[in-house]
Amino acid sequence: GENVEQHPSTLSVQEGDSAVIKCTYSDSASNYFPWYKQELGKRPQLIIDIRSNVGEKKDQRIAVTLNKTAKHFSLHITETQPEDSAVYFCAASTLTFGKGTMLLVSP
Amino acid sequence: DAGVIQSPRHEVTEMGQEVTLRCKPISGHDYLFWYRQTMMRGLELLIYFNNNVPIDDSGMPEDRFSAKMPNASFSTLKIQPSEPRDSAVYFCASTPTGTSAEAFFGQGTRLTVV
């Protein structure tokens, strides 16, 4: 079955810095890669997704890149703000999630 | 639509008791997923349904776990008998078009087995 590895498990940055979270997947047939944000005590919510026919996608301060050959994809958050503090999950489809990255943005 | 609705929000039960978690998906969504979230194992898929039919239950940890979807607007996840290691947050999610679409999560049920 599919396996998704996510790094780092925790990430601390200063407000205004950029943050990068990386994921790898094992099944070359996977074609949909969503990213979810989960605030403490809340449900995961989609922030951005990318399909295998696209290499990069941006939405304001967040972007996702996909390298199908290497089977890895990354989340980039620029100009981080304290409200970006949360746990971020990558996934390959809705079936397999990474273990999450706790992002802490300090003012 | 009110989104995916789960009940109860919190459940505390004694080891050996039966626990039933409930989920109402978003109307019109044909796919329903049950996940378990723990610190150690992250977010794990337990089972998912398409048009009320279970498609993949390979994530169900043991025979103590069972899930049903008697109609398009209701699903249950049952644990019988419950054990302390079942303590976790259980999420239900639904999508309109399959496993390559945004999953809309319910608020989760926090289960504590003592």
PDB file of C-alpha atoms in Angstrom:
ATOM      1  CA  GLY A   1       0.000   0.000   0.000  1.00  0.00           C
ATOM      2  CA  GLU A   2       0.863   3.686  -0.116  1.00  0.00           C
ATOM      3  CA  ASN A   3       3.264   5.136   2.461  1.00  0.00           C
ATOM      4  CA  VAL A   4       3.701   8.858   3.150  1.00  0.00           C
ATOM      5  CA  GLU A   5       6.667  10.212   5.102  1.00  0.00           C
ATOM      6  CA  GLN A   6       6.588  13.799   6.406  1.00  0.00           C
ATOM      7  CA  HIS A   7       9.418  15.961   7.753  1.00  0.00           C
ATOM      8  CA  PRO A   8      10.107  17.707  10.014  1.00  0.00           C
ATOM      9  CA  SER A   9       7.847  16.645  12.868  1.00  0.00           C
ATOM     10  CA  THR A  10       8.211  20.064  14.502  1.00  0.00           C
ATOM     11  CA  LEU A  11       9.220  23.420  13.050  1.00  0.00           C
ATOM     12  CA  SER A  12       9.756  26.692  14.881  1.00  0.00           C
ATOM     13  CA  VAL A  13      10.135  29.964  12.981  1.00  0.00           C
ATOM     14  CA  GLN A  14      10.015  33.673  13.688  1.00  0.00           C
ATOM     15  CA  GLU A  15       7.124  35.720  12.388  1.00  0.00           C
ATOM     16  CA  GLY A  16       7.859  36.810   8.833  1.00  0.00           C
ATOM     17  CA  ASP A  17      10.145  33.863   8.068  1.00  0.00           C
ATOM     18  CA  SER A  18       9.321  31.162   5.529  1.00  0.00           C
ATOM     19  CA  ALA A  19       8.442  27.585   6.480  1.00  0.00           C
ATOM     20  CA  VAL A  20       8.896  24.472   4.355  1.00  0.00           C
ATOM     21  CA  ILE A  21       7.431  21.040   5.048  1.00  0.00           C
ATOM     22  CA  LYS A  22       8.406  18.054   2.907  1.00  0.00           C
ATOM     23  CA  CYS A  23       6.673  14.766   2.131  1.00  0.00           C
ATOM     24  CA  THR A  24       7.538  11.683   0.132  1.00  0.00           C
ATOM     25  CA  TYR A  25       5.205   8.987  -1.132  1.00  0.00           C
ATOM     26  CA  SER A  26       5.772   5.456  -2.363  1.00  0.00           C
ATOM     27  CA  ASP A  27       3.035   4.666  -4.903  1.00  0.00           C
ATOM     28  CA  SER A  28       3.820   6.136  -8.316  1.00  0.00           C
ATOM     29  CA  ALA A  29       0.118   5.765  -9.242  1.00  0.00           C
ATOM     30  CA  SER A  30      -0.907   8.387  -6.672  1.00  0.00           C
ATOM     31  CA  ASN A  31      -2.241  11.518  -8.381  1.00  0.00           C
ATOM     32  CA  TYR A  32      -3.759  13.770  -5.719  1.00  0.00           C
ATOM     33  CA  PHE A  33      -1.851  15.434  -2.898  1.00  0.00           C
ATOM     34  CA  PRO A  34      -3.751  17.582  -0.396  1.00  0.00           C
ATOM     35  CA  TRP A  35      -2.443  19.536   2.587  1.00  0.00           C
ATOM     36  CA  TYR A  36      -4.531  19.981   5.720  1.00  0.00           C
ATOM     37  CA  LYS A  37      -4.154  22.371   8.637  1.00  0.00           C
ATOM     38  CA  GLN A  38      -5.355  21.328  12.066  1.00  0.00           C
ATOM     39  CA  GLU A  39      -5.540  23.846  14.876  1.00  0.00           C
ATOM     40  CA  LEU A  40      -5.495  22.606  18.447  1.00  0.00           C
ATOM     41  CA  GLY A  41      -8.708  20.769  19.281  1.00  0.00           C
ATOM     42  CA  LYS A  42     -10.185  21.369  15.827  1.00  0.00           C
ATOM     43  CA  ARG A  43     -10.809  19.307  12.724  1.00  0.00           C
ATOM     44  CA  PRO A  44      -8.325  19.103   9.804  1.00  0.00           C
ATOM     45  CA  GLN A  45      -9.177  21.536   7.017  1.00  0.00           C
ATOM     46  CA  LEU A  46      -7.831  21.628   3.481  1.00  0.00           C
ATOM     47  CA  ILE A  47      -5.536  24.566   2.737  1.00  0.00           C
ATOM     48  CA  ILE A  48      -4.222  23.623  -0.696  1.00  0.00           C
ATOM     49  CA  ASP A  49      -3.974  20.606  -2.979  1.00  0.00           C
ATOM     50  CA  ILE A  50      -2.159  19.623  -6.147  1.00  0.00           C
ATOM     51  CA  ARG A  51      -2.745  17.027  -8.825  1.00  0.00           C
ATOM     52  CA  SER A  52      -0.083  15.048 -10.618  1.00  0.00           C
ATOM     53  CA  ASN A  53      -0.407  16.938 -13.890  1.00  0.00           C
ATOM     54  CA  VAL A  54       0.765  20.156 -12.215  1.00  0.00           C
ATOM     55  CA  GLY A  55       4.216  20.966 -10.821  1.00  0.00           C
ATOM     56  CA  GLU A  56       3.376  23.934  -8.630  1.00  0.00           C
ATOM     57  CA  LYS A  57       0.342  25.723  -7.245  1.00  0.00           C
ATOM     58  CA  LYS A  58       0.094  28.942  -5.257  1.00  0.00           C
ATOM     59  CA  ASP A  59      -2.579  30.558  -3.136  1.00  0.00           C
ATOM     60  CA  GLN A  60      -1.514  33.841  -1.580  1.00  0.00           C
ATOM     61  CA  ARG A  61       1.170  33.001   1.031  1.00  0.00           C
ATOM     62  CA  ILE A  62       1.107  29.248   0.538  1.00  0.00           C
ATOM     63  CA  ALA A  63       2.429  27.144  -2.319  1.00  0.00           C
ATOM     64  CA  VAL A  64       2.878  23.475  -3.017  1.00  0.00           C
ATOM     65  CA  THR A  65       5.406  21.875  -5.357  1.00  0.00           C
ATOM     66  CA  LEU A  66       5.340  18.340  -6.713  1.00  0.00           C
ATOM     67  CA  ASN A  67       8.173  16.268  -8.180  1.00  0.00           C
ATOM     68  CA  LYS A  68       6.610  13.112  -9.603  1.00  0.00           C
ATOM     69  CA  THR A  69       9.920  11.610 -10.647  1.00  0.00           C
ATOM     70  CA  ALA A  70      11.327  11.820  -7.145  1.00  0.00           C
ATOM     71  CA  LYS A  71       7.905  11.177  -5.559  1.00  0.00           C
ATOM     72  CA  HIS A  72       8.040  14.100  -3.215  1.00  0.00           C
ATOM     73  CA  PHE A  73       5.994  17.228  -2.610  1.00  0.00           C
ATOM     74  CA  SER A  74       6.452  20.235  -0.379  1.00  0.00           C
ATOM     75  CA  LEU A  75       4.422  22.962   1.311  1.00  0.00           C
ATOM     76  CA  HIS A  76       5.858  26.460   1.398  1.00  0.00           C
ATOM     77  CA  ILE A  77       4.473  29.184   3.644  1.00  0.00           C
ATOM     78  CA  THR A  78       5.924  32.666   3.221  1.00  0.00           C
ATOM     79  CA  GLU A  79       5.688  35.642   5.585  1.00  0.00           C
ATOM     80  CA  THR A  80       4.519  33.404   8.411  1.00  0.00           C
ATOM     81  CA  GLN A  81       2.162  34.809  11.025  1.00  0.00           C
ATOM     82  CA  PRO A  82       1.331  33.581  14.557  1.00  0.00           C
ATOM     83  CA  GLU A  83      -2.055  32.362  13.295  1.00  0.00           C
ATOM     84  CA  ASP A  84      -0.217  29.937  11.002  1.00  0.00           C
ATOM     85  CA  SER A  85       0.736  27.974  14.136  1.00  0.00           C
ATOM     86  CA  ALA A  86      -0.927  24.556  13.817  1.00  0.00           C
ATOM     87  CA  VAL A  87      -0.278  20.972  12.778  1.00  0.00           C
ATOM     88  CA  TYR A  88       0.014  20.467   9.026  1.00  0.00           C
ATOM     89  CA  PHE A  89      -0.641  17.127   7.335  1.00  0.00           C
ATOM     90  CA  CYS A  90       0.269  16.050   3.845  1.00  0.00           C
ATOM     91  CA  ALA A  91      -1.574  13.191   2.193  1.00  0.00           C
ATOM     92  CA  ALA A  92      -1.661  11.020  -0.872  1.00  0.00           C
ATOM     93  CA  SER A  93      -5.376  11.022  -1.761  1.00  0.00           C
ATOM     94  CA  THR A  94      -7.801  10.852   1.167  1.00  0.00           C
ATOM     95  CA  LEU A  95      -6.453   7.476   2.202  1.00  0.00           C
ATOM     96  CA  THR A  96      -2.901   7.959   3.487  1.00  0.00           C
ATOM     97  CA  PHE A  97      -1.678  10.825   5.641  1.00  0.00           C
ATOM     98  CA  GLY A  98       1.742  11.868   6.834  1.00  0.00           C
ATOM     99  CA  LYS A  99       2.284  11.978  10.595  1.00  0.00           C
ATOM    100  CA  GLY A 100       2.057  15.753  10.701  1.00  0.00           C
ATOM    101  CA  THR A 101       4.302  18.757  11.336  1.00  0.00           C
ATOM    102  CA  MET A 102       3.711  21.030  14.290  1.00  0.00           C
ATOM    103  CA  LEU A 103       4.516  24.566  13.125  1.00  0.00           C
ATOM    104  CA  LEU A 104       5.096  27.220  15.770  1.00  0.00           C
ATOM    105  CA  VAL A 105       5.396  30.825  14.659  1.00  0.00           C
ATOM    106  CA  SER A 106       6.794  33.125  17.333  1.00  0.00           C
ATOM    107  CA  PRO A 107       5.960  36.862  17.297  1.00  0.00           C
TER     108      PRO A 107
ATOM    109  CA  ASP B   1     -25.370  22.381   4.739  1.00  0.00           C
ATOM    110  CA  ALA B   2     -24.155  22.102   8.322  1.00  0.00           C
ATOM    111  CA  GLY B   3     -21.144  20.045   7.301  1.00  0.00           C
ATOM    112  CA  VAL B   4     -20.229  16.594   8.562  1.00  0.00           C
ATOM    113  CA  ILE B   5     -21.825  15.997  11.938  1.00  0.00           C
ATOM    114  CA  GLN B   6     -20.441  13.580  14.502  1.00  0.00           C
ATOM    115  CA  SER B   7     -21.795  12.516  17.846  1.00  0.00           C
ATOM    116  CA  PRO B   8     -21.000  12.381  20.625  1.00  0.00           C
ATOM    117  CA  ARG B   9     -18.198  14.961  20.842  1.00  0.00           C
ATOM    118  CA  HIS B  10     -16.754  13.296  23.915  1.00  0.00           C
ATOM    119  CA  GLU B  11     -17.193   9.785  25.240  1.00  0.00           C
ATOM    120  CA  VAL B  12     -15.755   8.302  28.411  1.00  0.00           C
ATOM    121  CA  THR B  13     -16.398   4.631  28.960  1.00  0.00           C
ATOM    122  CA  GLU B  14     -15.103   1.751  30.999  1.00  0.00           C
ATOM    123  CA  MET B  15     -12.995  -1.001  29.536  1.00  0.00           C
ATOM    124  CA  GLY B  16     -15.155  -3.798  28.174  1.00  0.00           C
ATOM    125  CA  GLN B  17     -18.131  -1.603  27.340  1.00  0.00           C
ATOM    126  CA  GLU B  18     -19.562  -1.151  23.874  1.00  0.00           C
ATOM    127  CA  VAL B  19     -19.033   2.224  22.221  1.00  0.00           C
ATOM    128  CA  THR B  20     -20.924   3.553  19.217  1.00  0.00           C
ATOM    129  CA  LEU B  21     -19.790   6.631  17.304  1.00  0.00           C
ATOM    130  CA  ARG B  22     -22.121   8.302  14.820  1.00  0.00           C
ATOM    131  CA  CYS B  23     -21.634  10.328  11.668  1.00  0.00           C
ATOM    132  CA  LYS B  24     -23.860  12.225   9.255  1.00  0.00           C
ATOM    133  CA  PRO B  25     -22.050  13.116   6.007  1.00  0.00           C
ATOM    134  CA  ILE B  26     -22.702  16.157   3.871  1.00  0.00           C
ATOM    135  CA  SER B  27     -25.785  15.644   1.744  1.00  0.00           C
ATOM    136  CA  GLY B  28     -24.849  14.519  -1.751  1.00  0.00           C
ATOM    137  CA  HIS B  29     -21.423  13.212  -0.768  1.00  0.00           C
ATOM    138  CA  ASP B  30     -21.120   9.610  -1.910  1.00  0.00           C
ATOM    139  CA  TYR B  31     -17.926   8.747  -0.015  1.00  0.00           C
ATOM    140  CA  LEU B  32     -17.579   8.463   3.750  1.00  0.00           C
ATOM    141  CA  PHE B  33     -14.347   7.850   5.652  1.00  0.00           C
ATOM    142  CA  TRP B  34     -13.587   6.932   9.276  1.00  0.00           C
ATOM    143  CA  TYR B  35     -10.176   7.883  10.719  1.00  0.00           C
ATOM    144  CA  ARG B  36      -8.481   7.481  14.077  1.00  0.00           C
ATOM    145  CA  GLN B  37      -6.018  10.093  15.332  1.00  0.00           C
ATOM    146  CA  THR B  38      -3.416   9.487  18.028  1.00  0.00           C
ATOM    147  CA  MET B  39      -0.144  11.205  18.886  1.00  0.00           C
ATOM    148  CA  MET B  40       1.845   8.069  18.150  1.00  0.00           C
ATOM    149  CA  ARG B  41       0.249   6.959  14.875  1.00  0.00           C
ATOM    150  CA  GLY B  42      -1.122  10.201  13.476  1.00  0.00           C
ATOM    151  CA  LEU B  43      -4.241  10.138  11.297  1.00  0.00           C
ATOM    152  CA  GLU B  44      -5.073   6.606  10.149  1.00  0.00           C
ATOM    153  CA  LEU B  45      -7.814   5.526   7.779  1.00  0.00           C
ATOM    154  CA  LEU B  46      -9.966   2.798   9.309  1.00  0.00           C
ATOM    155  CA  ILE B  47     -12.576   2.195   6.613  1.00  0.00           C
ATOM    156  CA  TYR B  48     -14.348   3.976   3.786  1.00  0.00           C
ATOM    157  CA  PHE B  49     -17.684   3.601   2.026  1.00  0.00           C
ATOM    158  CA  ASN B  50     -18.942   4.446  -1.450  1.00  0.00           C
ATOM    159  CA  ASN B  51     -22.708   4.700  -1.849  1.00  0.00           C
ATOM    160  CA  ASN B  52     -23.137   2.982   1.531  1.00  0.00           C
ATOM    161  CA  VAL B  53     -20.969  -0.002   0.537  1.00  0.00           C
ATOM    162  CA  PRO B  54     -17.698  -0.642   2.410  1.00  0.00           C
ATOM    163  CA  ILE B  55     -14.832  -0.440  -0.067  1.00  0.00           C
ATOM    164  CA  ASP B  56     -11.719  -0.888   2.063  1.00  0.00           C
ATOM    165  CA  ASP B  57     -11.715  -1.942   5.704  1.00  0.00           C
ATOM    166  CA  SER B  58      -8.071  -2.993   5.850  1.00  0.00           C
ATOM    167  CA  GLY B  59      -7.367  -0.259   8.382  1.00  0.00           C
ATOM    168  CA  MET B  60      -9.799  -1.634  10.947  1.00  0.00           C
ATOM    169  CA  PRO B  61      -7.444  -2.738  13.707  1.00  0.00           C
ATOM    170  CA  GLU B  62      -9.295  -5.752  15.079  1.00  0.00           C
ATOM    171  CA  ASP B  63     -12.552  -7.662  14.981  1.00  0.00           C
ATOM    172  CA  ARG B  64     -13.643  -5.544  17.932  1.00  0.00           C
ATOM    173  CA  PHE B  65     -14.174  -2.717  15.455  1.00  0.00           C
ATOM    174  CA  SER B  66     -17.096  -2.669  13.046  1.00  0.00           C
ATOM    175  CA  ALA B  67     -18.666   0.007  10.847  1.00  0.00           C
ATOM    176  CA  LYS B  68     -21.958   0.274   9.039  1.00  0.00           C
ATOM    177  CA  MET B  69     -23.666   2.682   6.706  1.00  0.00           C
ATOM    178  CA  PRO B  70     -27.365   1.756   6.545  1.00  0.00           C
ATOM    179  CA  ASN B  71     -28.255   4.750   4.375  1.00  0.00           C
ATOM    180  CA  ALA B  72     -26.677   7.735   2.644  1.00  0.00           C
ATOM    181  CA  SER B  73     -27.056  10.021   5.638  1.00  0.00           C
ATOM    182  CA  PHE B  74     -25.831   7.919   8.530  1.00  0.00           C
ATOM    183  CA  SER B  75     -22.877   5.782   9.537  1.00  0.00           C
ATOM    184  CA  THR B  76     -21.725   4.171  12.780  1.00  0.00           C
ATOM    185  CA  LEU B  77     -18.398   2.941  14.098  1.00  0.00           C
ATOM    186  CA  LYS B  78     -18.727   0.437  16.910  1.00  0.00           C
ATOM    187  CA  ILE B  79     -16.097  -0.882  19.295  1.00  0.00           C
ATOM    188  CA  GLN B  80     -17.039  -3.948  21.319  1.00  0.00           C
ATOM    189  CA  PRO B  81     -15.476  -4.572  23.767  1.00  0.00           C
ATOM    190  CA  SER B  82     -13.549  -1.333  24.216  1.00  0.00           C
ATOM    191  CA  GLU B  83      -9.992  -1.261  25.576  1.00  0.00           C
ATOM    192  CA  PRO B  84      -7.829   1.595  26.947  1.00  0.00           C
ATOM    193  CA  ARG B  85      -5.648   1.514  23.819  1.00  0.00           C
ATOM    194  CA  ASP B  86      -8.696   2.507  21.772  1.00  0.00           C
ATOM    195  CA  SER B  87      -8.548   5.958  23.364  1.00  0.00           C
ATOM    196  CA  ALA B  88      -8.152   8.438  20.515  1.00  0.00           C
ATOM    197  CA  VAL B  89      -9.984  11.062  18.484  1.00  0.00           C
ATOM    198  CA  TYR B  90     -12.147   9.484  15.808  1.00  0.00           C
ATOM    199  CA  PHE B  91     -12.945  11.574  12.745  1.00  0.00           C
ATOM    200  CA  CYS B  92     -15.522  11.030  10.065  1.00  0.00           C
ATOM    201  CA  ALA B  93     -15.124  12.746   6.681  1.00  0.00           C
ATOM    202  CA  SER B  94     -16.979  12.818   3.393  1.00  0.00           C
ATOM    203  CA  THR B  95     -16.169  13.707  -0.210  1.00  0.00           C
ATOM    204  CA  PRO B  96     -18.463  14.177  -3.191  1.00  0.00           C
ATOM    205  CA  THR B  97     -16.398  12.396  -5.819  1.00  0.00           C
ATOM    206  CA  GLY B  98     -14.011   9.846  -4.356  1.00  0.00           C
ATOM    207  CA  THR B  99     -10.566   9.531  -2.858  1.00  0.00           C
ATOM    208  CA  SER B 100      -9.006  12.284  -4.977  1.00  0.00           C
ATOM    209  CA  ALA B 101     -11.075  15.142  -3.626  1.00  0.00           C
ATOM    210  CA  GLU B 102     -11.134  17.423  -0.609  1.00  0.00           C
ATOM    211  CA  ALA B 103     -12.183  15.585   2.527  1.00  0.00           C
ATOM    212  CA  PHE B 104     -14.627  17.490   4.726  1.00  0.00           C
ATOM    213  CA  PHE B 105     -14.077  16.430   8.320  1.00  0.00           C
ATOM    214  CA  GLY B 106     -16.486  16.331  11.191  1.00  0.00           C
ATOM    215  CA  GLN B 107     -15.472  17.794  14.539  1.00  0.00           C
ATOM    216  CA  GLY B 108     -14.417  14.409  15.822  1.00  0.00           C
ATOM    217  CA  THR B 109     -15.276  12.258  18.817  1.00  0.00           C
ATOM    218  CA  ARG B 110     -12.743  12.150  21.625  1.00  0.00           C
ATOM    219  CA  LEU B 111     -12.957   8.655  23.117  1.00  0.00           C
ATOM    220  CA  THR B 112     -11.447   7.830  26.479  1.00  0.00           C
ATOM    221  CA  VAL B 113     -11.556   4.239  27.705  1.00  0.00           C
ATOM    222  CA  VAL B 114     -10.671   3.859  31.371  1.00  0.00           C
TER     223      VAL B 114
END
